Every structure is written in structure tokens, then in C-alpha cells.
């Protein structure tokens, strides 16, 4: 327990809720001590020597003295392997049936007694001792898995295991879900257990709310993603490699994955970053685009307190001519914090409030927590009890914890019947006028003054009828809650795309919505962590995310608030939010200068709204995140791999936020090609580093030469902004018209740009050739060119 946890514990113990938390924690410990299965004695096991092999479609089964391995290459080029009978299904990560095996992939003998599966896109070699190599078609090794080791239990049940992996000496690790220290994951240990840190967090805190056993590895030899489909508690130990000087040997990068149980099975996708993310989302599901209004600025606060305060805040935006798309109501609008209720004294007529706000272009969004107050006579608890929907212990009793309403029970979202019951409850939220929901406290959380702030590990779950305990269900709890909420909203409003984002989740959560940073600490380290989380989640297939602008738990200085606000304006989810005692987050609360600069950031966000709509739809079609690391298009550029303080917004824009106080100029690393400062239209040539002005009024944003970007013109209509390509070069861009907030088919338009007699010519590419654009075109970019250094 660190100092922050101790202070939090003392605060809790000093209250009625704290005493309940203490009792709940002791009950949890007693329950686990009594009901958790003892491991008994354990015996270590390795595969042993190869004994034979059997060809199958896409690959085959290789048998060893003490284990067997199934390898399959799919038609899309993804590789699956599973030990000891582990198959792709059942899986919470996969969107449906796994892809079909590649009929052209063949299992054949390899050198030194091993076997290999050869296909057009990838080769998988299996050594005679059970090691696995993933190779490019040219034979370059991308990933080398050493023979795994299991610890089998004499009492039976799942074995824990360890898998050690080697990658190239120059490789960099990314992914593993939401990591505040990222996006590049340096040497260290990373836990795979979704966790509420119990207050504000910064770059040094790990784990956080969303953990995933998803690694994206970038090296000179190529990019690959590895996903160990196992939801149990685990730890990943990473160590970057080192290249030998002169004739010295390289030290490979290493990853060690230790899991407390569950199957040892893995998916690997190789290729360019774009191809890898496309293959990953093909496996785990396409990201659902948020409604178009959810791409605008949103405002939240824990502690609005009343309808009157909500109206005051919205009026403040309107009086100052500031755009606003949504207001989020936190737990204080509930009756005694009980989910799916309303405090009628402070919010006497929510439907009327929602109707008034919507007429002004503002939606209401509601928080939804999974914990249900354990009190007979309340509708939600009585309904859930009648449906048998709550998590129980081995004796069949409801598992209880302490959350905001007091003593609570928890729906078992791994039970299809419980999901169906829960999804129907969202009808009450829609009847109150809410247009979307955000799921919170869904790791799940049970307040505790010590130990793990979650459910007992011995708690029983349905797990789709297979049965199991919380050790397996914990990390997928929020994912299955999101599924219940998404299915309910879609069933209740079939013509509208649900707006849902979740604090916690797991691989595949993009099928149901997005996420946000959670309770990031107010401070410059929290600002830096915000960018790391968005980049990391995008590389794990979750493109829609963003932080609490200004930080959650403190009062930011005007400078910090402004720089956070300017960053947020270029992130997918643009939302201000704060704790009940952390001050306000309205831009005018920080003085007239900050208000003026925030107004400029909001205006630019609105101008780029068509571009965000395009990125949202392209994420659905291709899996590419809106926010991308600078190496996205050039993973071979080692300098870009190590750049963590800037990002690409789509293919066309490079955003360099200010992440340190007192900064009015900052260095920006440019990828190859020509880039224009969007404020001055000065051109710079990459690759290299340039020094750009970053006054309080703006952060550096650059446009790629040749880019064609959809923007909103002053009259509100769509316009194409075309940045001049370099002489002798061409450019272009994609545009997706806003399909609205329903399920309409997105129409992708492709445009090219080139210089003709010194002027920028933009043409639309059609099946018949080229045509004039249907939209007005505004050309930008001229003057001298400066080259980047170093």
C-alpha cells in the first residue's frame, strides 16, 4: 500500500461507507480463503521432443512427448496456434467465427527434426522442442517463441504457464491496453488485471482500467501484432534489445508472459501497421463509429447538482458563442447514487431538460455503473434478483461489495440472460431523454481499505454456460457489460447508432464503443499520460478515446488547462471533466485570455468536424485509428519510433501538443516528405527535426503536402482544403460524407491533387476516370521550403 492508498483508506474508514468497506473486504478475504480452490502441489512441464505431426487445413497438429500444438494460417494471413487442445473459440475477443484456414498453407518437415507451415504471406516454423518462429516470406524472423512451460496442479484445474519470446534487437513494444507510461513500452513489468487505481493517476501508475494481452512490435524487419487470447490475471515483463557494436552480438528484445491459468493460445498478424490493424479488427470486430454529434466538444462534471446548474453552464457556452455537443451527468443526478433512478428534488423533470437542450443542439449523456444497491423494494435489485442476474459465490449467495450507493450486488454480464435483463433497463435512460451512456466503475470496483478493490476471485460466473470464477471473468466484465448496454440501446432505438464509452474493457471493446482515460491526475505528467493512453488504445484497436481535459482530481493552472484543451481538440473524444471538489472546467473560468484561445481551439475542432467524421468511418472500414504514432507510415524510421510527444491525425495532419510548462517553441520530428505549418503555411522538408512556434494561442499543427482534407466552411457547407504537393509529386485524400446518426452506408470518395502550371488541381477519382469535385476547393501552401535537421 503506497501513501495515496493509505490516505484514501483512512478517509474511507472514517465514514459509514468506509466501515462497510472494511467489513466487505474482510468478507471477501474469508470467502476466498474458504472457497478458492487450493493449487495443491504443482509439477512443471515442457513440451518435450517432437513425436509426430498431422497435416490439417491451413497447417496442422505437431505432437510432442508431453503436449501438442495446433498451428493454422488463415486466408487473411493471420496465424493462430494453441497448445494442449486450445482452439480459437470460445473467445470474448473474436467478433464471430474465426477466419477460414488458408487452403494453400501446407505443413511440411523442417530442418533439425522440426516442422513448418508455409504460406504466401507468412511462414511458421516449429522446432523439435516446441519453439515457434514467425517469419516473413523472405525468411526473416519477426518473433521467436521459446518452448513454453506449464505448472500442472495435482488437484486438477487450470495450469499456470509462462511463455518467453524474443524479437529483434532494434524492436520497440507498444500496446497492452491503456498504459500511462506509453505509448512505447520500456523495460518493466506490466500487469494484466483491469484496475481502478483509487484516485488520480500519472505515468508511473500501472495497471489501469483497460489491460489487454495485445503487443504491437515494430522493428526494421517488419511490424507484427501478437495477441494471447487469455483473460486471466497475468504479467508481462518487457526488455528492449541492444544492437552489438562493431562485430559484437545483438541482444534480442524479450517478452515474458506469465498467466495464472487459462489457455495458451495466440494470434499473430504481420505486415505494415495499417495492414496489421486491419487484420486485427477483422478478427475482433470493426469499431462502431460514434454518432456524428459525439465528435464535437462535450462537457462533464461530477457535481452539477441541479437542472439549474446544467442550464447555467449550457447558457454560458451559448452566450460566449462556444460550440457544445453534449452535457454528461455523473452519479450525483441519481437518487442516493442508485443506478437507473433520478433525484427528483434536484432534477425534477429530466425529459423536459433534455428536450430543451436538444433543441439547442446539446445532448444529455448519463453515467451508468454496474453496482446495484442491495435493498429489497427497489426496482432494479428486485428485478435482478428475480432474474437470477447477480454474481454469486460457491454456496449460491449473492456476492456483495461496497460502492457509491452502499452495499451492492453485481450483475453477471457473462450470463446471456443477465445481459438481456440489464439491456432492458436502458429504456429508463432513454425515457429520461439521454442520448448516450458512459460506463464507469466497471472493472468492477468494490471499495476496500486494503487489498484488491474488486470482487472475490472465488466469485462464480456463468461464462456463457461454461462456468468459472472471477479469475477468468474479471478482465472481460466491462466488455460484457458494454455488450449488454450496446445491445439494449440498439434494440430500443434501432435507427440510431448507440453512443457508449466505457472506463474498463478488453480486446474487442471497440465493437460496442470507446473509452476514456479515467481519473487522470491534474498536472503536466497527467497531460502527457493522456496522449499516451489515446495512442496506446488506438494501437490495440480502440480508436475512439480521450482524456478528462484538465485532469480529474485537481484544479489546473490556466496554462495547463489551455494546453490540455488544445490537445483535446485534436483527440477523438473531446471532453472536459472533473471531480466534485476539483473546480470547474468551463473555459471562461480561467480568464479572458484562456477563453479567447479556447474559443480558437473549439472553432478549429468544428472546422475539422468533416475530417473527424471521415476518420470515424475509415476506422470502421479499415481499423486504422484516428490518432496514430508518427511512425505509422514509416515504421522503418527509428527516430520516429522513439517520438512520443506528437502524433498523426489521420494521414493528413501532424499535431505537436505542448506538454511542458512555459513553452512557446518546441521541436517537432517530421516524417519524410513536405509539411506545412497550418498557421503560417511555411513549408518544411522531412525527415528531420524543426523548431516551431507554440504561442499560448495555438499548438503546432502541420499538414502533409498534397493532402486533401474535408473541412467545414464558414457557411456550414463541406469544403475541400488542398495543400500544394511538392513539384513533380501528387497527393490526395479520402472523404466520407456524414451518414448521420443511423446505420446508413458510408460513401467513400477519393480525391487526387497535383500541380498544373503552378496551381493546385484537385480531381475526384471515379470508376470512369476523374471528375470535378462536388465541393468547393481551397488551395493552401506556397512560398519557400525549409529542410528539417538531424
mmCIF file of C-alpha atoms in Angstrom, residues 17 64 125 155 240 260 284-285 313 352 395 456 499 501 507 547 555 652 676 710 722 725 728:
data_model
loop_
_atom_site.group_PDB
_atom_site.id
_atom_site.type_symbol
_atom_site.label_atom_id
_atom_site.label_comp_id
_atom_site.label_asym_id
_atom_site.label_seq_id
_atom_site.Cartn_x
_atom_site.Cartn_y
_atom_site.Cartn_z
ATOM 1 C CA UNK A 17 -19.208 3.799 3.912
ATOM 2 C CA UNK A 64 5.383 -33.673 -28.522
ATOM 3 C CA UNK A 125 8.432 -22.842 -38.035
ATOM 4 C CA UNK A 155 -5.713 -31.294 -7.700
ATOM 5 C CA UNK A 240 14.211 -3.938 -25.143
ATOM 6 C CA UNK A 260 -2.255 -17.680 -13.651
ATOM 7 C CA UNK A 284 -12.024 -8.725 -33.151
ATOM 8 C CA UNK A 285 -14.657 -6.621 -34.881
ATOM 9 C CA UNK A 313 -23.372 26.005 -17.939
ATOM 10 C CA UNK A 352 -38.024 18.458 -20.391
ATOM 11 C CA UNK A 395 -22.642 -21.505 -1.961
ATOM 12 C CA UNK A 456 -13.613 -12.143 -4.616
ATOM 13 C CA UNK A 499 -23.216 6.266 -28.103
ATOM 14 C CA UNK A 501 -17.946 4.554 -23.924
ATOM 15 C CA UNK A 507 -9.847 -6.862 -26.547
ATOM 16 C CA UNK A 547 -8.905 12.122 -21.540
ATOM 17 C CA UNK A 555 -7.502 22.485 -10.139
ATOM 18 C CA UNK A 652 -3.004 14.355 -43.386
ATOM 19 C CA UNK A 676 3.163 22.877 -43.995
ATOM 20 C CA UNK A 710 -12.651 17.786 -45.783
ATOM 21 C CA UNK A 722 -5.939 21.102 -50.580
ATOM 22 C CA UNK A 725 2.081 18.951 -53.352
ATOM 23 C CA UNK A 728 6.593 16.650 -59.561
#
